Amino acid sequence: MSSNHVINIIINSPLLFTKTLVIFLLLISFIFHKANSGCNNNSVGTSIFQRTRYYDQIVSSLNKLPLDGYLSLSNNDAAAAANDFGSIYHLPPLAVLNPASASDISRAIKHVMEIEPGLKVAARGHGHSLQGQSQAEGGIVINMESLAETVPIVVVVNNNDGGGGGGDVVAPYVDVSGGELWINILHETLKHGLAPKSWTDYLHLSVGGTLSNAGISGQAFRHGPQINNVFQLEVVTGKGEVVTCSETRNTELYHSVLGGLGQFGIITRARISLEPAPKMVKWIRMLYSEFSVFARDQEYLISLIDENTFDYVEGFVIINRTGILNNWRSSFNPKDPIQASQFISDGRTFYCLEVAKYFNPDEAQPMNQIVENLLSGLSYIPSTLFQSEVSYVQFLDRVHVSEKQLRAKGLWEVPHPWLNLLIPRSEIHHFAQQVFGKILKDTSNGPILIYPVNQTRWNRKTSLVTPEEEIFYLVAFLSSAVPLSRGSESLEHILTQNKRILEFCRNAKLGVKQYLPHYTTQQEWKAHFGSKWEAFVQRKTTYDPLALLAPGQRIFQKALSTSC
């Protein structure tokens, strides 16, 4: 076993991590390098002394930063920052910054630029990244939830400029910290009868985290992703500059940061568009046996843009699952209980269309008429129509119910090798035939989401990359691996399966783009961004030329002058 292999095993294990160990490993690596170069012991000993003193100086200088918050060198804090929801990469930082202001983040970045530009800096919200994107091995992780503790949520019901700083349209908005969780924003804005327009399926995520990617859910066909519903941002760039930006002010930075994977700046504050919030939701699920019919109905629903359509359209794939409808009976009611009881699902693949209509209690009758009219135009299996009425909060926070159940069973904090793809409409049938019919024909290791969105609802000026077609599908394989397991439930099996799916997409030239992308080489990143790559590099050169930010994305490993 090579020395590098030993080092990788140790440094990727948070249980073995200490600050002393990090320095020790760096020294051991240095020893091997010198020994292989034929250096004598005296010169090695001198270099070890210099290297130790060098890292001591870095830690000492960081501790002297004048901060409103504080810097932590705690082993426990570093171990926590070395983990994420994906639970695949475990890369410990040198320190964790707990900021109380944007100025703290600015000071830390400027200090790193001055003393050691080789150190990397990563912002970490709720740690829901999948492939170590919020980690910074041997660098500084910024705990954005600490910032949320000091920045209040401010709801503005009426204003004179639409929230964007340059217009005259009256529009409600909410000002929040980049580390604030969407679930907290929901509860606070509901006190004013308002709520954001666009969501993610899981609300216990930070604002900065979702806006750095896109923020997609079943409302995206109407309102676009979350990055389309932001009036203004406060950003700390990779130069340590604190900048306010919007569609009319520092526009290039604004578009760069939205969907920018954290590469250009850290979102410390966001001004988010609001709309009147409903109190109730009509929530419906129905099954299809043919993918072509399922996709046709989904595309029909997202083509309806007036108020007489659903507010939420998603879907998911059900592969070889028994008792599908029985699993829904605790929270959904069958429209026809007798027909539903006679439905047999064993050993077959089905496609579930999931829709929702928002309403207030005094609007129940017209709402039900709209729903009946919409359902009459669909071709689902009649016996599989299930529906429920829940509060708006219950619907939006629905995944949290499953989270609590999985936590109780010890099945939440397990590896999550998720794969999220954006697939052109013209290729979705080919994709479904090969992936759902062949690669995943026996079973799946978690939910598989699938639903279309409209390109016209997405701002093409942002850094986000999508397929070129007007309609494309999000397909999300939300797998969970059972720790220490072998066979189809193991992490290795799921990763191999994901690789087969990606290889098929590449070989078939489907024009697929990854959402929450993960690549290991810059050449792959160039292919991902395609025609946007040069603009992406230029933005990086402008806002983070030393490539300090978001090292976990593995896009730029060195300063721009030497990397591109």
Coordinates of C-alpha atoms in Angstrom, one line a residue:
M1 CA 0.0 0.0 0.0
S2 CA 1.4 3.4 -1.0
S3 CA 1.9 6.3 1.4
N4 CA -0.6 8.3 -0.5
H5 CA -3.2 5.6 -0.1
V6 CA -2.7 5.4 3.6
I7 CA -3.0 9.2 3.9
N8 CA -6.2 9.2 1.9
I9 CA -7.8 6.5 4.1
I10 CA -6.9 8.4 7.3
I11 CA -7.7 11.9 6.1
N12 CA -11.1 10.9 4.7
S13 CA -12.2 9.4 8.1
P14 CA -13.7 12.1 10.4
L15 CA -13.4 9.7 13.3
L16 CA -9.6 9.8 13.1
F17 CA -9.4 13.5 12.4
T18 CA -7.6 16.0 14.6
K19 CA -5.8 19.2 13.8
T20 CA -2.5 17.6 14.9
L21 CA -3.2 14.7 12.6
V22 CA -3.7 17.0 9.6
I23 CA -0.3 18.6 10.2
F24 CA 1.3 15.2 10.9
L25 CA 0.0 13.8 7.6
L26 CA 1.3 16.8 5.7
L27 CA 4.7 16.3 7.3
I28 CA 4.7 12.5 6.5
S29 CA 3.9 13.3 2.9
F30 CA 6.7 15.8 2.9
I31 CA 9.1 13.2 4.3
F32 CA 8.3 10.6 1.7
H33 CA 8.7 13.2 -1.0
K34 CA 12.1 14.2 0.3
A35 CA 13.2 10.6 0.9
N36 CA 12.4 9.7 -2.7
S37 CA 14.4 12.7 -3.8
G38 CA 17.5 11.5 -2.0
C39 CA 17.6 14.3 0.6
N40 CA 19.5 13.6 3.8
N41 CA 17.9 13.4 7.2
N42 CA 19.2 16.8 8.4
S43 CA 17.5 18.6 5.5
V44 CA 14.3 16.7 6.1
G45 CA 14.4 17.5 9.8
T46 CA 14.8 21.2 9.0
S47 CA 12.0 21.2 6.6
I48 CA 9.7 19.4 9.1
F49 CA 10.4 22.2 11.6
Q50 CA 9.7 24.9 9.0
R51 CA 6.4 23.1 7.9
T52 CA 5.1 22.8 11.5
R53 CA 5.9 26.4 12.2
Y54 CA 4.2 27.4 8.9
Y55 CA 0.9 25.8 9.8
D56 CA 1.1 27.1 13.4
Q57 CA 1.4 30.6 12.0
I58 CA -1.7 30.1 9.8
V59 CA -3.8 29.0 12.7
S60 CA -2.4 31.8 14.9
S61 CA -3.1 34.4 12.3
L62 CA -6.7 33.1 11.8
N63 CA -7.3 33.3 15.6
K64 CA -6.3 37.0 15.6
L65 CA -9.0 38.0 13.1
P66 CA -11.3 40.7 14.5
L67 CA -14.7 38.9 14.1
D68 CA -18.2 39.6 15.2
G69 CA -18.6 35.8 15.3
Y70 CA -15.9 33.3 16.1
L71 CA -13.5 30.8 14.5
S72 CA -13.6 27.2 15.7
L73 CA -10.7 24.8 15.7
S74 CA -12.7 22.2 17.6
N75 CA -12.3 18.6 16.4
N76 CA -16.0 18.0 16.7
D77 CA -16.9 21.1 14.6
A78 CA -14.4 20.0 12.0
A79 CA -15.7 16.5 11.9
A80 CA -19.3 17.8 11.4
A81 CA -18.1 20.1 8.6
A82 CA -16.4 17.1 7.0
N83 CA -19.7 15.3 6.4
D84 CA -22.8 16.0 4.3
F85 CA -26.1 14.4 3.3
G86 CA -24.4 12.4 0.6
S87 CA -22.1 10.8 3.2
I88 CA -19.7 9.7 0.6
Y89 CA -16.9 12.2 1.0
H90 CA -15.5 13.1 4.4
L91 CA -12.9 15.9 4.0
P92 CA -12.0 17.8 7.3
P93 CA -11.2 21.5 7.2
L94 CA -8.5 23.3 9.2
A95 CA -11.1 25.6 10.8
V96 CA -14.8 26.4 10.9
L97 CA -15.9 30.0 10.7
N98 CA -19.1 30.9 12.5
P99 CA -19.9 34.4 11.2
A100 CA -22.2 36.9 12.8
S101 CA -22.0 39.2 9.8
A102 CA -21.1 39.4 6.1
S103 CA -18.1 41.4 7.3
D104 CA -16.8 38.3 9.1
I105 CA -16.8 36.4 5.8
S106 CA -15.2 39.3 4.0
R107 CA -12.4 39.5 6.6
A108 CA -11.7 35.8 6.5
I109 CA -11.5 35.7 2.7
K110 CA -9.2 38.7 2.5
H111 CA -7.0 37.3 5.2
V112 CA -6.7 34.0 3.3
M113 CA -5.8 35.9 0.1
E114 CA -3.0 37.7 2.0
I115 CA -1.5 34.9 4.1
E116 CA -2.1 31.7 2.1
P117 CA -4.1 31.8 -1.1
G118 CA -3.7 28.0 -1.3
L119 CA -6.3 27.6 1.5
K120 CA -9.8 27.0 0.2
V121 CA -13.1 28.4 1.5
A122 CA -16.5 26.7 1.4
A123 CA -19.9 27.9 2.5
R124 CA -22.0 25.3 4.3
G125 CA -25.7 25.8 4.9
H126 CA -27.6 22.8 6.2
G127 CA -25.0 20.4 4.7
H128 CA -27.4 18.8 2.2
S129 CA -24.8 18.5 -0.6
L130 CA -24.3 15.1 -2.1
Q131 CA -20.7 14.8 -3.2
G132 CA -18.7 16.9 -0.7
Q133 CA -19.6 20.2 -2.4
S134 CA -19.8 22.1 0.9
Q135 CA -16.5 20.7 2.2
A136 CA -13.0 22.3 2.1
E137 CA -10.2 19.8 2.9
G138 CA -7.6 21.5 5.0
G139 CA -9.3 24.9 4.4
I140 CA -12.0 26.9 6.0
V141 CA -15.7 26.0 6.1
I142 CA -18.1 28.8 6.8
N143 CA -21.1 27.8 8.9
M144 CA -23.8 29.8 7.2
E145 CA -26.4 28.8 9.8
S146 CA -24.5 30.8 12.3
L147 CA -25.1 33.9 10.2
A148 CA -28.8 33.1 10.1
E149 CA -28.9 33.3 13.9
T150 CA -27.9 37.0 13.8
V151 CA -29.9 38.2 10.7
P152 CA -33.6 38.5 11.2
I153 CA -36.2 37.5 8.7
V154 CA -37.9 40.8 7.5
V155 CA -41.2 40.7 5.6
V156 CA -42.1 43.8 3.5
V157 CA -45.7 43.8 2.4
N158 CA -45.7 47.0 0.3
N159 CA -42.8 48.9 -1.2
N160 CA -42.1 51.4 -3.9
D161 CA -39.6 49.7 -6.1
G162 CA -40.7 46.0 -6.4
G163 CA -37.8 44.9 -4.3
G164 CA -35.2 45.2 -7.1
G165 CA -33.9 48.6 -6.4
G166 CA -34.8 50.2 -9.7
G167 CA -38.5 49.8 -10.6
D168 CA -41.8 51.2 -9.4
V169 CA -43.9 48.0 -9.1
V170 CA -45.4 47.3 -5.7
A171 CA -44.5 43.7 -4.8
P172 CA -44.1 42.0 -1.4
Y173 CA -40.8 40.4 -0.5
V174 CA -38.8 38.9 2.3
D175 CA -35.2 39.8 3.3
V176 CA -33.4 36.8 4.7
S177 CA -29.9 35.5 5.5
G178 CA -28.2 33.3 3.0
G179 CA -28.0 30.7 5.8
E180 CA -31.7 30.8 6.7
L181 CA -33.8 27.6 6.1
W182 CA -36.8 27.8 3.8
I183 CA -39.0 26.2 6.4
N184 CA -38.3 29.1 8.7
I185 CA -39.1 31.6 5.9
L186 CA -42.4 29.8 5.2
H187 CA -43.5 30.1 8.9
E188 CA -42.5 33.7 9.1
T189 CA -44.1 34.9 5.9
L190 CA -47.3 33.0 6.6
K191 CA -47.8 35.4 9.6
H192 CA -48.4 38.1 6.9
G193 CA -50.5 35.8 4.7
L194 CA -47.7 35.5 2.2
A195 CA -45.2 32.9 0.9
P196 CA -42.5 32.5 -1.7
K197 CA -43.7 31.3 -5.1
S198 CA -41.3 28.5 -5.9
W199 CA -40.0 25.8 -3.6
T200 CA -37.9 22.7 -3.3
D201 CA -39.5 19.4 -2.3
Y202 CA -37.5 19.5 1.0
L203 CA -37.7 22.8 3.0
H204 CA -34.9 22.2 5.5
L205 CA -32.3 23.6 3.1
S206 CA -30.5 27.0 3.2
V207 CA -31.4 29.9 0.9
G208 CA -27.8 30.3 -0.3
G209 CA -27.6 26.5 -1.0
T210 CA -30.6 26.3 -3.2
L211 CA -30.0 29.6 -5.0
S212 CA -26.4 28.5 -5.8
N213 CA -28.0 25.6 -7.7
A214 CA -31.5 26.5 -8.9
G215 CA -34.2 25.3 -6.4
I216 CA -36.6 23.1 -8.3
S217 CA -40.0 21.5 -7.4
G218 CA -43.4 21.0 -8.9
Q219 CA -44.1 24.8 -9.0
A220 CA -41.3 25.4 -11.5
F221 CA -43.5 24.9 -14.6
R222 CA -45.5 28.0 -13.5
H223 CA -43.0 30.2 -11.6
G224 CA -39.6 28.9 -12.7
P225 CA -37.0 27.7 -10.2
Q226 CA -36.2 29.7 -7.0
I227 CA -33.4 31.6 -8.8
N228 CA -36.1 33.2 -11.0
N229 CA -37.9 34.6 -7.9
V230 CA -35.1 36.7 -6.3
F231 CA -35.1 40.5 -6.4
Q232 CA -31.8 41.2 -4.9
L233 CA -28.7 39.6 -3.3
E234 CA -25.9 40.5 -1.0
V235 CA -22.7 38.6 -2.0
V236 CA -19.2 38.3 -0.6
T237 CA -17.0 37.6 -3.6
G238 CA -13.9 35.5 -3.8
K239 CA -12.0 38.8 -3.4
G240 CA -13.7 39.5 -0.1
E241 CA -15.8 42.3 -1.5
V242 CA -19.3 42.7 -0.1
V243 CA -21.6 43.6 -3.0
T244 CA -25.3 44.2 -3.4
C245 CA -26.6 43.1 -6.8
S246 CA -29.9 42.7 -8.7
E247 CA -31.2 42.8 -12.3
T248 CA -30.4 46.5 -12.4
R249 CA -27.4 46.8 -10.1
N250 CA -24.1 44.8 -10.5
T251 CA -26.1 42.7 -12.9
E252 CA -23.2 40.4 -14.0
L253 CA -22.5 39.3 -10.5
Y254 CA -26.2 38.8 -9.8
H255 CA -26.6 36.4 -12.8
S256 CA -23.2 34.8 -12.0
V257 CA -24.1 33.8 -8.5
L258 CA -27.6 32.4 -9.3
G259 CA -27.0 28.8 -10.2
G260 CA -23.3 29.4 -10.0
L261 CA -22.5 26.5 -7.7
G262 CA -20.8 28.8 -5.2
Q263 CA -18.0 29.6 -7.6
F264 CA -18.2 33.4 -7.7
G265 CA -19.4 34.5 -4.2
I266 CA -21.1 33.5 -1.0
I267 CA -24.7 34.6 -0.7
T268 CA -25.1 36.3 2.6
R269 CA -28.5 37.9 2.1
A270 CA -31.4 37.5 -0.4
R271 CA -34.6 39.4 -1.2
I272 CA -37.2 36.9 -2.3
S273 CA -40.5 37.6 -4.1
L274 CA -43.7 36.7 -2.3
E275 CA -47.3 36.1 -3.2
P276 CA -50.6 35.6 -1.2
A277 CA -50.5 32.2 0.5
P278 CA -53.3 29.7 0.4
K279 CA -54.5 27.9 3.5
M280 CA -55.3 24.5 2.0
V281 CA -54.1 22.1 -0.8
K282 CA -56.0 19.5 -2.8
W283 CA -53.4 16.8 -3.2
I284 CA -53.9 14.0 -5.8
R285 CA -52.1 10.9 -7.0
M286 CA -52.9 8.6 -9.9
L287 CA -51.1 5.8 -11.8
Y288 CA -50.3 5.1 -15.4
S289 CA -49.0 1.8 -16.9
E290 CA -47.7 3.4 -20.1
F291 CA -44.9 6.0 -20.0
S292 CA -46.0 7.7 -23.2
V293 CA -49.5 8.4 -21.8
F294 CA -48.1 9.6 -18.5
A295 CA -45.6 12.0 -20.2
R296 CA -48.4 13.3 -22.5
D297 CA -50.6 14.2 -19.6
Q298 CA -47.8 15.8 -17.7
E299 CA -46.9 18.0 -20.7
Y300 CA -50.5 18.9 -21.2
L301 CA -50.8 20.1 -17.6
I302 CA -47.7 22.3 -17.7
S303 CA -49.0 23.8 -21.0
L304 CA -51.9 25.4 -19.1
I305 CA -50.7 28.7 -17.8
D306 CA -53.9 30.4 -16.4
E307 CA -55.4 30.1 -13.0
N308 CA -57.6 27.1 -14.0
T309 CA -54.7 24.7 -13.8
F310 CA -52.8 22.9 -11.0
D311 CA -50.3 24.8 -8.9
Y312 CA -47.9 21.8 -8.6
V313 CA -47.1 19.0 -11.1
E314 CA -44.6 16.2 -10.4
G315 CA -44.4 12.5 -10.9
F316 CA -42.5 9.5 -9.9
V317 CA -41.6 6.0 -11.1
I318 CA -42.7 2.9 -9.2
I319 CA -40.7 -0.2 -10.1
N320 CA -41.8 -3.7 -8.9
R321 CA -43.4 -2.4 -5.7
T322 CA -46.2 -4.4 -4.0
G323 CA -49.2 -2.8 -2.2
I324 CA -48.7 0.7 -3.8
L325 CA -52.2 1.9 -3.1
N326 CA -52.3 0.4 0.4
N327 CA -49.2 2.5 1.3
W328 CA -51.2 5.6 0.4
R329 CA -54.4 4.8 2.3
S330 CA -53.1 6.3 5.6
S331 CA -53.0 9.8 4.1
F332 CA -55.0 9.6 0.8
N333 CA -58.5 8.4 0.1
P334 CA -59.4 6.4 -3.1
K335 CA -62.1 8.0 -5.3
D336 CA -63.5 4.5 -5.8
P337 CA -62.6 2.3 -2.9
I338 CA -64.0 -0.9 -4.5
Q339 CA -62.0 -0.5 -7.7
A340 CA -58.9 0.5 -5.8
S341 CA -59.2 -2.7 -3.7
Q342 CA -59.2 -4.8 -6.8
F343 CA -56.1 -3.2 -8.4
I344 CA -53.0 -5.5 -8.6
S345 CA -49.6 -3.9 -9.0
D346 CA -47.1 -6.8 -8.3
G347 CA -44.1 -7.1 -10.5
R348 CA -45.0 -4.1 -12.8
T349 CA -43.6 -0.6 -13.4
F350 CA -46.0 2.3 -13.0
Y351 CA -45.8 6.0 -13.3
C352 CA -47.5 8.2 -10.7
L353 CA -48.7 11.6 -11.6
E354 CA -48.8 13.8 -8.5
V355 CA -50.7 17.2 -8.7
A356 CA -51.9 19.8 -6.3
K357 CA -54.4 22.7 -6.3
Y358 CA -54.1 25.5 -3.7
F359 CA -57.3 27.0 -2.3
N360 CA -58.8 28.8 0.7
P361 CA -61.8 27.2 2.6
D362 CA -64.3 29.5 1.1
E363 CA -63.1 28.5 -2.4
A364 CA -63.6 24.8 -2.1
Q365 CA -66.6 24.4 -4.4
P366 CA -65.1 26.3 -7.5
M367 CA -61.7 24.6 -6.8
N368 CA -63.3 21.1 -6.9
Q369 CA -64.9 22.0 -10.2
I370 CA -61.6 23.1 -11.7
V371 CA -60.0 19.9 -10.5
E372 CA -62.8 17.8 -12.0
N373 CA -62.4 19.6 -15.3
L374 CA -58.6 19.0 -15.3
L375 CA -58.9 15.3 -14.4
S376 CA -61.5 14.7 -17.1
G377 CA -58.8 15.5 -19.7
L378 CA -56.3 12.9 -18.3
S379 CA -55.9 9.2 -19.2
Y380 CA -54.8 7.7 -15.9
I381 CA -56.0 4.3 -14.6
P382 CA -59.4 5.1 -13.1
S383 CA -59.1 2.8 -10.1
T384 CA -55.9 4.4 -8.9
L385 CA -57.1 8.0 -8.3
F386 CA -56.3 8.9 -4.6
Q387 CA -56.8 12.4 -3.1
S388 CA -56.4 14.3 0.1
E389 CA -56.9 17.7 1.5
V390 CA -54.1 19.1 3.8
S391 CA -52.9 22.4 5.0
Y392 CA -50.5 24.4 2.9
V393 CA -47.7 23.9 5.4
Q394 CA -48.4 20.1 5.6
F395 CA -48.1 19.9 1.9
L396 CA -44.9 21.9 1.5
D397 CA -43.2 20.2 4.4
R398 CA -44.3 16.7 3.4
V399 CA -40.8 15.3 3.1
H400 CA -40.0 16.2 6.7
V401 CA -42.6 13.6 7.8
S402 CA -40.6 10.9 6.0
E403 CA -37.4 12.3 7.4
K404 CA -38.6 11.9 11.0
Q405 CA -39.7 8.3 10.3
L406 CA -36.3 7.4 8.8
R407 CA -34.4 9.1 11.6
A408 CA -36.3 7.0 14.1
K409 CA -35.2 3.9 12.3
G410 CA -31.6 5.1 11.9
L411 CA -32.0 5.3 8.1
W412 CA -31.6 9.0 7.5
E413 CA -27.9 9.5 8.0
V414 CA -26.8 6.9 5.4
P415 CA -25.0 7.4 2.1
H416 CA -27.2 9.1 -0.5
P417 CA -25.6 8.6 -4.0
W418 CA -28.3 10.7 -5.7
L419 CA -28.2 11.3 -9.4
N420 CA -30.2 14.3 -10.9
L421 CA -30.6 14.7 -14.6
L422 CA -32.2 17.3 -16.9
I423 CA -33.3 15.5 -20.1
P424 CA -34.6 17.1 -23.3
R425 CA -38.2 16.3 -24.1
S426 CA -37.2 14.8 -27.5
E427 CA -35.1 12.1 -25.7
I428 CA -37.3 11.4 -22.7
H429 CA -39.0 8.3 -24.2
H430 CA -35.7 6.8 -25.3
F431 CA -34.3 7.4 -21.8
A432 CA -37.4 5.9 -20.1
Q433 CA -37.3 2.8 -22.3
Q434 CA -33.7 2.0 -21.6
V435 CA -33.4 3.1 -18.0
F436 CA -36.8 2.2 -16.5
G437 CA -37.2 -0.8 -18.8
K438 CA -33.7 -2.3 -18.7
I439 CA -31.1 -0.8 -16.2
L440 CA -33.7 -0.5 -13.4
K441 CA -36.0 -3.3 -14.4
D442 CA -35.9 -5.2 -11.1
T443 CA -36.1 -2.6 -8.4
S444 CA -34.9 0.8 -7.3
N445 CA -33.1 2.0 -4.1
G446 CA -35.3 5.0 -3.4
P447 CA -37.8 7.4 -5.1
I448 CA -37.4 8.3 -8.7
L449 CA -38.9 11.7 -9.5
I450 CA -39.8 12.7 -13.1
Y451 CA -41.6 15.8 -14.3
P452 CA -41.3 18.3 -17.1
V453 CA -40.7 22.1 -16.9
N454 CA -40.9 25.0 -19.3
Q455 CA -37.7 26.6 -20.5
T456 CA -39.5 30.0 -20.9
R457 CA -39.9 30.2 -17.1
W458 CA -36.1 30.1 -16.6
N459 CA -33.7 33.0 -16.8
R460 CA -31.1 32.0 -19.3
K461 CA -28.7 34.7 -18.1
T462 CA -27.8 32.9 -14.9
S463 CA -25.0 30.4 -14.6
L464 CA -27.4 27.4 -14.5
V465 CA -27.0 25.0 -17.5
T466 CA -30.1 23.3 -18.9
P467 CA -30.9 21.4 -22.2
E468 CA -31.6 23.7 -25.1
E469 CA -35.2 22.5 -25.8
E470 CA -38.3 24.4 -24.7
I471 CA -39.4 21.5 -22.5
F472 CA -37.1 19.3 -20.5
Y473 CA -37.6 16.8 -17.7
L474 CA -36.0 16.5 -14.3
V475 CA -35.3 12.9 -13.5
A476 CA -34.0 12.4 -9.9
F477 CA -32.8 9.0 -8.6
L478 CA -33.0 9.5 -4.9
S479 CA -31.2 6.4 -3.8
S480 CA -30.1 5.4 -0.2
A481 CA -27.5 2.9 0.5
V482 CA -27.7 0.6 3.5
P483 CA -24.4 0.9 5.5
L484 CA -22.2 -2.2 5.5
S485 CA -24.5 -4.0 3.1
R486 CA -23.6 -6.0 0.0
G487 CA -25.5 -6.6 -3.2
S488 CA -28.2 -4.3 -4.6
E489 CA -28.5 -2.2 -1.4
S490 CA -24.8 -1.3 -1.2
L491 CA -23.3 2.0 -2.1
E492 CA -21.0 0.3 -4.6
H493 CA -24.0 -1.2 -6.5
I494 CA -25.8 2.1 -6.6
L495 CA -22.8 4.0 -7.8
T496 CA -22.2 1.4 -10.5
Q497 CA -25.9 1.8 -11.5
N498 CA -25.5 5.6 -11.7
K499 CA -22.5 5.1 -13.9
R500 CA -24.4 2.9 -16.3
I501 CA -27.1 5.5 -16.6
L502 CA -24.6 8.3 -17.3
E503 CA -22.7 6.1 -19.8
F504 CA -26.0 5.3 -21.6
C505 CA -26.8 9.1 -21.8
R506 CA -23.4 9.9 -23.1
N507 CA -23.2 7.1 -25.7
A508 CA -26.7 7.8 -26.9
K509 CA -25.9 11.5 -27.1
L510 CA -29.1 12.5 -25.4
G511 CA -27.9 16.1 -24.6
V512 CA -28.5 15.4 -20.9
K513 CA -27.3 17.9 -18.2
Q514 CA -26.7 17.0 -14.6
Y515 CA -28.6 19.0 -12.0
L516 CA -26.5 19.4 -8.7
P517 CA -23.7 18.3 -11.1
H518 CA -20.7 16.2 -10.0
Y519 CA -17.6 15.7 -12.2
T520 CA -14.0 14.9 -11.4
T521 CA -12.1 16.6 -14.2
Q522 CA -12.2 20.0 -15.7
Q523 CA -12.7 18.5 -19.2
E524 CA -16.0 17.0 -18.0
W525 CA -17.0 20.4 -16.6
K526 CA -16.2 22.0 -19.9
A527 CA -18.5 19.5 -21.6
H528 CA -21.2 20.2 -19.0
F529 CA -21.2 24.0 -19.6
G530 CA -20.7 23.7 -23.3
S531 CA -21.1 27.1 -25.0
K532 CA -21.3 28.7 -21.5
W533 CA -17.9 27.6 -20.4
E534 CA -15.9 30.6 -21.6
A535 CA -18.4 33.0 -19.8
F536 CA -18.2 30.8 -16.7
V537 CA -14.4 31.1 -16.7
Q538 CA -14.5 34.8 -17.3
R539 CA -16.9 35.2 -14.4
K540 CA -14.5 33.2 -12.2
T541 CA -11.6 35.4 -13.3
T542 CA -13.5 38.5 -12.3
Y543 CA -15.0 37.4 -9.0
D544 CA -12.7 34.7 -7.6
P545 CA -9.4 34.8 -9.6
L546 CA -7.5 32.8 -6.9
A547 CA -10.1 30.0 -7.0
L548 CA -10.6 30.1 -3.3
L549 CA -14.3 29.4 -3.2
A550 CA -16.3 26.1 -3.3
P551 CA -13.4 23.7 -3.8
G552 CA -15.8 20.7 -3.3
Q553 CA -17.2 21.3 -6.7
R554 CA -13.8 20.4 -8.2
I555 CA -14.1 22.8 -11.1
F556 CA -11.1 25.1 -10.5
Q557 CA -8.3 23.6 -8.4
K558 CA -5.8 26.5 -9.0
A559 CA -5.7 30.2 -9.6
L560 CA -7.2 31.1 -13.0
S561 CA -3.9 32.2 -14.5
T562 CA -2.6 28.6 -14.2
S563 CA -5.8 26.5 -14.5
C564 CA -7.4 27.7 -17.8

